Tab-separated table of C-alpha atoms in Angstrom:
chain	number	residue	atom	x	y	z
A	1	MET	CA	145.018	99.512	95.742
A	2	ILE	CA	148.561	100.789	96.370
A	3	TYR	CA	149.245	104.462	95.790
A	4	GLU	CA	153.040	105.626	94.957
A	5	GLN	CA	153.034	107.747	98.436
A	6	ASP	CA	152.213	104.608	100.451
A	7	VAL	CA	155.015	103.872	102.675
A	8	PHE	CA	156.909	100.700	103.290
A	9	ALA	CA	159.773	99.659	105.504
A	10	ARG	CA	162.673	97.817	104.283
A	11	LEU	CA	164.384	96.205	107.155
A	12	ALA	CA	168.264	96.291	107.621
A	13	ILE	CA	169.343	92.866	108.053
A	14	PHE	CA	173.048	92.375	107.847
A	15	PRO	CA	175.439	89.312	108.367
A	16	LYS	CA	177.873	90.291	111.200
A	17	PHE	CA	181.059	89.738	108.914
A	18	ILE	CA	180.617	92.966	107.037
A	19	ASP	CA	181.843	94.964	110.112
A	20	PRO	CA	184.074	97.208	110.012
A	21	ALA	CA	183.547	97.878	106.027
A	22	THR	CA	179.959	98.918	106.293
A	23	GLN	CA	181.044	102.542	105.129
A	24	VAL	CA	182.130	101.048	101.917
A	25	PHE	CA	178.795	99.398	101.120
A	26	ASP	CA	176.198	101.216	98.911
A	27	LEU	CA	172.767	101.504	100.632
A	28	ALA	CA	171.607	99.111	97.748
A	29	PHE	CA	173.486	96.548	99.695
A	30	LEU	CA	170.254	96.122	101.762
A	31	LEU	CA	167.894	95.524	98.759
A	32	ARG	CA	168.403	92.278	97.810
A	33	PHE	CA	166.157	90.263	95.460
A	34	SER	CA	165.415	86.405	95.705
A	35	PRO	CA	164.141	84.168	92.915
A	36	VAL	CA	160.546	83.431	93.447
A	37	ASP	CA	159.837	81.254	90.519
A	38	GLN	CA	161.446	79.554	87.416
A	39	SER	CA	160.559	82.157	84.970
A	40	GLY	CA	162.904	84.807	86.308
A	41	GLY	CA	160.721	86.276	88.723
A	42	VAL	CA	162.364	87.909	91.928
A	43	ALA	CA	161.162	89.337	95.063
A	44	MET	CA	162.213	91.443	98.077
A	45	SER	CA	160.225	91.636	101.217
A	46	VAL	CA	159.181	94.773	102.836
A	47	GLY	CA	156.613	95.844	105.708
A	48	SER	CA	153.574	97.885	105.010
A	49	ARG	CA	153.502	101.031	107.276
A	50	LEU	CA	149.844	101.029	107.010
A	51	ASP	CA	150.076	97.949	109.343
A	52	LEU	CA	153.212	98.644	111.051
A	53	LYS	CA	152.144	102.278	112.351
A	54	THR	CA	154.889	102.710	114.717
A	55	ASP	CA	158.746	102.094	114.748
A	56	ALA	CA	158.322	99.924	117.632
A	57	LEU	CA	155.978	97.552	115.759
A	58	VAL	CA	158.458	97.354	112.682
A	59	HIS	CA	161.306	96.656	115.143
A	60	ALA	CA	159.186	93.609	116.441
A	61	PHE	CA	158.449	92.613	112.870
A	62	GLY	CA	162.306	92.864	112.037
A	63	CYS	CA	163.429	90.629	114.921
A	64	ARG	CA	160.673	88.066	114.022
A	65	SER	CA	161.843	88.193	110.290
A	66	ALA	CA	165.538	87.712	111.411
A	67	ALA	CA	164.614	84.838	113.387
A	68	ASN	CA	162.474	83.212	110.834
A	69	ALA	CA	165.278	83.579	108.295
A	70	ASP	CA	167.675	81.953	110.428
A	71	ARG	CA	165.052	79.135	111.105
A	72	GLU	CA	164.429	78.696	107.426
A	73	PHE	CA	168.401	78.383	106.877
A	74	GLU	CA	168.560	75.762	109.291
A	75	ILE	CA	165.659	73.760	107.666
A	76	ARG	CA	167.281	74.147	104.204
A	77	LYS	CA	170.663	73.407	105.065
A	78	GLY	CA	170.266	71.052	108.097
A	79	THR	CA	172.622	73.221	110.102
A	80	PRO	CA	172.427	76.754	112.209
A	81	PRO	CA	173.482	79.599	110.143
A	82	ASP	CA	177.158	80.361	110.907
A	83	PRO	CA	176.969	83.216	113.516
A	84	GLU	CA	179.780	85.275	111.836
A	85	THR	CA	178.636	85.086	108.100
A	86	GLU	CA	175.198	83.604	107.899
A	87	ALA	CA	173.161	84.825	111.037
A	88	ASN	CA	170.471	87.479	110.200
A	89	ARG	CA	171.001	90.517	112.374
A	90	TYR	CA	168.447	92.915	112.213
A	91	LEU	CA	169.615	96.469	113.021
A	92	GLY	CA	166.632	98.834	112.079
A	93	PHE	CA	164.805	99.862	109.054
A	94	TYR	CA	164.446	102.633	106.268
A	95	ASP	CA	161.266	103.959	105.032
A	96	PHE	CA	160.565	104.441	101.301
A	97	GLU	CA	157.288	105.336	99.433
A	98	TRP	CA	156.408	102.813	96.808
A	99	GLY	CA	156.962	105.291	93.890
A	100	ALA	CA	160.648	104.985	94.362
A	101	ALA	CA	160.445	101.450	93.272
A	102	ALA	CA	157.688	101.941	90.749
A	103	SER	CA	159.732	104.688	88.941
A	104	ALA	CA	162.796	102.599	88.434
A	105	PRO	CA	164.063	102.495	84.820
A	106	VAL	CA	163.640	99.062	83.933
A	107	ILE	CA	163.686	97.737	80.268
A	108	HIS	CA	163.036	93.846	80.424
A	109	HIS	CA	160.660	93.672	83.551
A	110	HIS	CA	157.572	95.035	85.102
A	111	VAL	CA	157.931	95.791	88.894
A	112	ALA	CA	155.005	95.327	91.141
A	113	ILE	CA	154.278	95.229	94.861
A	114	ARG	CA	151.843	92.926	96.437
A	115	PHE	CA	150.558	91.554	99.736
A	116	LYS	CA	152.076	88.106	100.595
A	117	LYS	CA	151.425	86.628	104.020
A	118	GLU	CA	154.593	84.874	105.472
A	119	HIS	CA	154.980	83.395	108.759
A	120	GLY	CA	151.534	84.584	109.618
A	121	GLU	CA	152.401	88.276	109.273
A	122	MET	CA	149.724	90.553	107.851
A	123	ALA	CA	152.361	93.282	107.305
A	124	HIS	CA	154.499	91.301	104.976
A	125	PHE	CA	154.455	92.620	101.184
A	126	GLN	CA	157.125	92.072	98.574
A	127	ILE	CA	158.265	94.016	95.481
A	128	GLU	CA	158.383	91.704	92.659
A	129	MET	CA	160.007	91.924	89.406
A	130	HIS	CA	158.812	89.731	86.411
A	131	PRO	CA	160.001	89.256	82.875
A	132	ARG	CA	157.789	91.310	80.350
A	133	SER	CA	157.937	88.570	77.669
A	134	THR	CA	158.366	84.901	77.882
A	135	GLU	CA	161.648	85.427	75.646
A	136	LYS	CA	164.493	84.312	77.828
A	137	LEU	CA	166.414	87.256	79.102
A	138	SER	CA	170.407	87.277	79.222
A	139	LYS	CA	171.910	87.320	82.766
A	140	LYS	CA	173.138	90.898	81.848
A	141	GLN	CA	169.488	92.017	81.140
A	142	GLN	CA	168.307	90.662	84.273
A	143	ARG	CA	170.915	91.904	86.296
A	144	ASN	CA	171.015	95.406	84.856
A	145	ASP	CA	167.233	95.716	85.612
A	146	ARG	CA	167.826	94.300	89.036
A	147	ILE	CA	170.600	96.883	89.653
A	148	ALA	CA	168.447	99.755	88.395
A	149	VAL	CA	165.511	98.981	90.838
A	150	ARG	CA	167.898	98.525	93.858
A	151	THR	CA	169.717	101.705	93.084
A	152	SER	CA	166.529	103.660	92.441
A	153	LEU	CA	164.830	102.366	95.743
A	154	ALA	CA	168.021	103.178	97.396
A	155	MET	CA	167.837	106.796	96.587
A	156	GLY	CA	164.320	106.638	97.973
A	157	LEU	CA	165.151	105.542	101.332
A	158	TYR	CA	164.751	107.518	104.290
A	159	GLY	CA	165.860	106.826	108.062
A	160	PRO	CA	167.165	104.525	109.540
A	161	SER	CA	165.310	103.697	112.725
A	162	LEU	CA	167.804	101.701	114.850
A	163	HIS	CA	167.001	98.570	116.980
A	164	ILE	CA	169.043	95.787	118.576
A	165	CYS	CA	167.055	92.565	118.976
A	166	GLU	CA	166.765	90.539	122.231
A	167	GLN	CA	168.380	87.655	120.650
A	168	ASP	CA	171.451	89.635	119.642
A	169	GLU	CA	171.988	91.610	122.776
A	170	ALA	CA	175.165	89.698	123.410
A	171	LEU	CA	176.597	91.274	120.194
A	172	ARG	CA	175.326	94.898	121.175
A	173	PRO	CA	178.627	96.676	120.707
A	174	ALA	CA	179.492	95.135	117.393
A	175	LEU	CA	176.151	95.502	115.836
A	176	GLU	CA	175.608	99.127	117.102
A	177	ALA	CA	179.026	99.823	115.338
A	178	ILE	CA	177.647	98.770	112.242
A	179	ALA	CA	174.473	100.612	112.663
A	180	ALA	CA	176.455	103.702	113.329
A	181	ASP	CA	177.876	103.806	109.978
A	182	LEU	CA	174.502	103.421	108.249
A	183	PRO	CA	173.952	106.646	106.255
A	184	VAL	CA	171.176	108.917	107.653
A	185	CYS	CA	168.725	110.192	105.067
A	186	ALA	CA	165.918	112.432	105.388
A	187	LYS	CA	162.868	113.076	103.349
A	188	GLY	CA	162.039	116.276	101.502
A	189	ARG	CA	158.435	116.358	102.316
A	190	GLU	CA	156.408	116.133	105.695
A	191	ASP	CA	153.252	114.735	104.241
A	192	SER	CA	153.878	111.064	104.548
A	193	LEU	CA	155.588	111.014	108.038
A	194	ILE	CA	153.825	108.163	109.959
A	195	GLY	CA	154.013	106.918	113.468
B	1	MET	CA	207.479	109.828	111.010
B	2	SER	CA	205.166	106.736	110.817
B	3	GLU	CA	201.984	106.332	112.705
B	4	LEU	CA	200.224	103.379	113.948
B	5	ALA	CA	196.487	103.428	113.845
B	6	ALA	CA	194.089	100.686	115.021
B	7	SER	CA	191.257	99.932	112.772
B	8	ARG	CA	188.200	101.724	114.009
B	9	ARG	CA	186.218	99.068	116.025
B	10	ASP	CA	187.390	95.530	116.177
B	11	GLY	CA	190.819	96.587	117.470
B	12	THR	CA	192.278	93.377	115.799
B	13	ARG	CA	193.647	94.888	112.641
B	14	TYR	CA	196.937	97.300	113.007
B	15	TYR	CA	198.219	99.690	110.536
B	16	MET	CA	201.513	101.281	110.059
B	17	LEU	CA	201.379	104.426	108.186
B	18	ASP	CA	204.022	106.626	106.634
B	19	ASP	CA	203.685	110.431	107.034
B	20	SER	CA	201.397	110.839	104.058
B	21	GLY	CA	198.956	108.445	105.657
B	22	SER	CA	199.526	105.763	103.288
B	23	THR	CA	199.508	102.278	104.539
B	24	ILE	CA	202.862	100.596	104.648
B	25	ALA	CA	201.651	97.402	106.316
B	26	ALA	CA	198.591	96.032	108.238
B	27	ARG	CA	198.421	92.999	110.509
B	28	THR	CA	195.712	91.104	111.932
B	29	SER	CA	196.528	90.245	115.573
B	30	ALA	CA	194.742	89.839	119.087
B	31	SER	CA	196.473	92.531	120.682
B	32	PRO	CA	198.838	95.652	119.772
B	33	GLU	CA	201.807	93.825	121.269
B	34	GLU	CA	201.222	90.622	119.209
B	35	SER	CA	200.848	92.808	115.900
B	36	GLY	CA	204.740	92.747	115.971
B	37	PHE	CA	204.847	96.745	115.159
B	38	GLU	CA	206.701	98.532	117.651
B	39	LEU	CA	204.222	100.067	119.848
B	40	TYR	CA	204.758	101.207	123.315
B	41	GLY	CA	207.419	103.649	124.613
B	42	ARG	CA	207.611	105.677	121.491
B	43	PRO	CA	210.501	104.145	119.891
B	44	GLU	CA	212.494	106.611	118.024
B	45	GLY	CA	211.372	107.254	114.321
B	46	PHE	CA	207.741	106.418	115.238
B	47	SER	CA	204.942	108.519	116.266
B	48	THR	CA	203.143	105.723	117.860
B	49	PHE	CA	199.488	105.513	118.797
B	50	VAL	CA	197.516	102.463	119.837
B	51	VAL	CA	193.760	102.286	120.293
B	52	PRO	CA	193.141	99.543	123.074
B	53	ALA	CA	190.576	96.778	121.465
B	54	GLU	CA	188.383	97.208	124.301
B	55	GLU	CA	187.936	100.949	123.828
B	56	THR	CA	187.670	101.018	120.075
B	57	SER	CA	183.683	101.048	119.895
B	58	ASN	CA	184.337	104.321	121.603
B	59	SER	CA	184.410	107.124	119.026
B	60	SER	CA	186.149	109.630	121.405
B	61	THR	CA	189.426	107.080	121.453
B	62	TYR	CA	190.168	107.569	117.841
B	63	THR	CA	190.072	111.091	117.349
B	64	CYS	CA	193.930	111.010	116.538
B	65	CYS	CA	193.384	109.190	113.389
B	66	SER	CA	190.280	110.748	112.270
B	67	ASN	CA	192.015	112.333	109.198
B	68	TRP	CA	193.511	109.191	108.288
B	69	LEU	CA	190.111	107.263	108.744
B	70	ARG	CA	188.479	109.895	106.354
B	71	SER	CA	191.574	109.016	103.902
B	72	ASN	CA	191.305	107.462	100.753
B	73	ALA	CA	194.237	105.224	101.781
B	74	TYR	CA	192.080	103.929	104.699
B	75	ARG	CA	188.758	103.561	102.384
B	76	LEU	CA	190.848	101.810	99.727
B	77	THR	CA	191.969	99.284	102.431
B	78	LEU	CA	188.290	98.719	103.468
B	79	LEU	CA	187.069	98.165	99.952
B	80	HIS	CA	189.780	95.673	99.584
B	81	GLU	CA	188.850	94.025	102.704
B	82	ALA	CA	185.210	94.177	101.744
B	83	ILE	CA	185.926	92.548	98.317
B	84	GLY	CA	188.044	89.839	99.989
B	85	LYS	CA	185.441	88.993	102.672
B	86	LEU	CA	182.689	88.612	99.705
B	87	GLY	CA	185.171	86.437	97.791
B	88	ASP	CA	185.857	84.314	100.966
B	89	LEU	CA	182.062	83.494	101.494
B	90	PRO	CA	180.999	80.026	100.359
B	91	SER	CA	179.650	79.861	96.687
B	92	GLU	CA	176.178	79.346	97.775
B	93	HIS	CA	176.042	82.290	100.045
B	94	GLU	CA	173.829	85.075	98.263
B	95	LEU	CA	176.787	87.702	99.041
B	96	HIS	CA	179.320	85.381	97.501
B	97	ILE	CA	181.548	86.750	94.414
B	98	ASP	CA	183.354	84.279	92.271
B	99	ALA	CA	187.197	84.537	92.020
B	100	THR	CA	187.315	85.995	88.381
B	101	THR	CA	184.836	88.608	89.681
B	102	LYS	CA	186.968	89.514	92.690
B	103	ASP	CA	190.326	89.405	90.523
B	104	ARG	CA	188.773	91.986	88.171
B	105	ALA	CA	187.221	94.187	90.872
B	106	VAL	CA	190.534	94.477	92.463
B	107	GLN	CA	192.208	95.165	89.131
B	108	PHE	CA	189.590	97.866	88.660
B	109	LEU	CA	190.574	99.403	91.920
B	110	ASN	CA	193.954	99.408	91.279
B	111	LEU	CA	193.099	101.317	87.800
B	112	ILE	CA	191.699	103.949	90.147
B	113	GLY	CA	194.176	104.209	92.623
B	114	GLN	CA	194.244	106.191	96.023
B	115	ASP	CA	194.136	109.645	94.078
B	116	GLY	CA	190.495	108.881	92.517
B	117	GLN	CA	186.947	109.349	93.701
B	118	LEU	CA	186.460	106.174	95.290
B	119	PRO	CA	183.293	104.283	95.013
B	120	LYS	CA	181.100	102.363	97.364
B	121	LEU	CA	180.038	98.686	96.394
B	122	PHE	CA	177.338	96.282	96.627
B	123	PRO	CA	177.323	92.445	95.375
B	124	GLN	CA	174.546	91.345	92.881
B	125	ASP	CA	172.986	88.064	92.573
B	126	GLY	CA	176.010	86.222	94.119
B	127	GLU	CA	177.551	86.758	90.631
B	128	ALA	CA	178.574	90.212	90.165
B	129	LEU	CA	180.125	93.142	91.944
B	130	VAL	CA	178.714	96.743	91.435
B	131	PHE	CA	180.923	99.936	92.195
B	132	THR	CA	178.501	102.929	92.747
B	133	TRP	CA	179.498	106.662	92.898
B	134	ASP	CA	177.517	109.752	93.595
B	135	ALA	CA	178.308	111.848	90.664
B	136	GLY	CA	176.365	115.146	90.837
B	137	ALA	CA	172.904	114.485	89.408
B	138	ARG	CA	173.674	111.090	88.489
B	139	LYS	CA	174.463	107.714	90.176
B	140	ARG	CA	176.965	106.177	88.288
B	141	MET	CA	177.503	102.262	88.571
B	142	ILE	CA	179.990	99.977	87.069
B	143	THR	CA	179.356	96.249	87.255
B	144	ILE	CA	181.928	93.562	87.131
B	145	ALA	CA	180.429	90.044	86.369
B	146	GLY	CA	183.491	87.598	85.921
B	147	GLU	CA	184.997	88.867	82.764
B	148	GLU	CA	182.101	91.069	81.701
B	149	ILE	CA	181.999	94.920	82.779
B	150	SER	CA	179.367	97.440	82.115
B	151	GLY	CA	178.330	100.702	83.229
B	152	MET	CA	175.106	102.465	84.113
B	153	ASP	CA	174.078	105.974	84.944
B	154	ILE	CA	170.823	107.052	86.677
B	155	ASP	CA	169.649	110.414	86.926
B	156	LYS	CA	168.605	111.022	90.457
B	157	LYS	CA	165.691	113.329	89.624
B	158	THR	CA	164.314	112.039	86.356
B	159	ARG	CA	165.416	108.270	86.859
B	160	MET	CA	166.668	108.488	83.124
B	161	ARG	CA	168.839	105.445	82.741
B	162	CYS	CA	171.774	104.806	80.243
B	163	ASP	CA	173.781	101.610	79.985
B	164	TYR	CA	177.415	101.266	78.741
B	165	ASP	CA	179.018	98.175	77.226
B	166	LEU	CA	182.786	98.566	78.659
B	167	SER	CA	185.525	96.026	78.209
B	168	PHE	CA	188.641	94.990	80.142
B	169	GLU	CA	190.790	94.916	76.953
B	170	PRO	CA	193.510	97.158	77.337
B	171	GLN	CA	193.052	98.973	74.147
B	172	ASP	CA	189.056	99.523	75.077
B	173	ARG	CA	189.845	99.797	78.601
B	174	SER	CA	191.781	103.164	78.124
B	175	VAL	CA	188.794	104.526	75.992
B	176	TRP	CA	185.969	103.987	78.491
B	177	PHE	CA	188.062	104.718	81.500
B	178	SER	CA	189.285	107.831	80.456
B	179	LYS	CA	185.578	108.940	79.419
B	180	LEU	CA	183.666	107.496	82.367
B	181	TYR	CA	186.121	107.799	85.494
B	182	PRO	CA	187.228	111.410	85.219
B	183	ALA	CA	183.818	112.351	84.715
B	184	VAL	CA	182.974	110.982	88.387
B	185	ALA	CA	186.098	112.604	89.835
B	186	ALA	CA	185.427	116.092	88.321
B	187	SER	CA	181.701	116.295	89.175
B	188	VAL	CA	182.028	115.384	92.793
B	189	GLY	CA	184.064	117.091	95.335
B	190	THR	CA	184.235	114.722	98.489
B	191	SER	CA	184.045	111.193	98.552
B	192	ASP	CA	180.350	110.606	99.053
B	193	GLU	CA	177.015	111.975	100.198
């Protein structure tokens, strides 16, 4: 059972090319859904803070996730990701309570979170959006609901906790510069601090 | 008096400003000298300033330009650069925006101009660009997807959501723009947060 107060981490993974424009990107930029099936379902990966109890554990999870995403890219495309525009750079993470996504004002979808082991990661969960009916939704109906979830969730993010992965050490100055622009958000209550 | 400012970090983009802080010209080059702007020796008529590329990651080196870096002129430049970068990505990239969306987004930014409350943005599903504003109790979004444009407000506390159908047609545009956009500008004092 997952409660609205349960805390999850969303990894801040950026391609390097967005520098120096981070301050023009909304935090919802971090919250991207990918298609999971043909029926219009989409998912967003997150890490459970019940498993990842310390920031260091989330950072290790983040570095593995970025490396896995690069490997998957190479398998899919046959070439390694472009270091500037395609390679995944983990910069840190934001926490949120599941309620921030669960309370998103959606019209045509339901929003759920579920455990989905991926690359052997037991902390890997995903937020999923599925159409409420089998009636085909217009692109706009799909899009607006996704925007509503991304925006609502962005309002509930707090952090970040920053980190540069070993594999990105050579890019440290550039990545730290992007990370320095990430908005710092605090949480209003103390009862769910972890780690 | 004009001022020359380097971009904040990469040191490869140089801007010539007039005394109001507006950008006169921006050039990309490997070094200040190669930018073609007159930089060294304080030539007459210019209050010149250069941030050496190797020092631009250090915040203490650009205190000279901090007003400008907070200015709408600079943020507008960054918004245009960001839209350009997203539009330049290959079409299969998840952050790509298509040419029509990019053109319409630039058109929308031009409507706002430098004087308005500037938005932040995020790309959506490889097919749309969303502009966002913190407008007091609300978050306001205007989404551009090709020729389509629509608006959405979400109340930060109650999560009440309202959608608006908008249009780029000039006769419609003046109606929604005058209703929606000033509301953002009026309800927020500073640019964000």
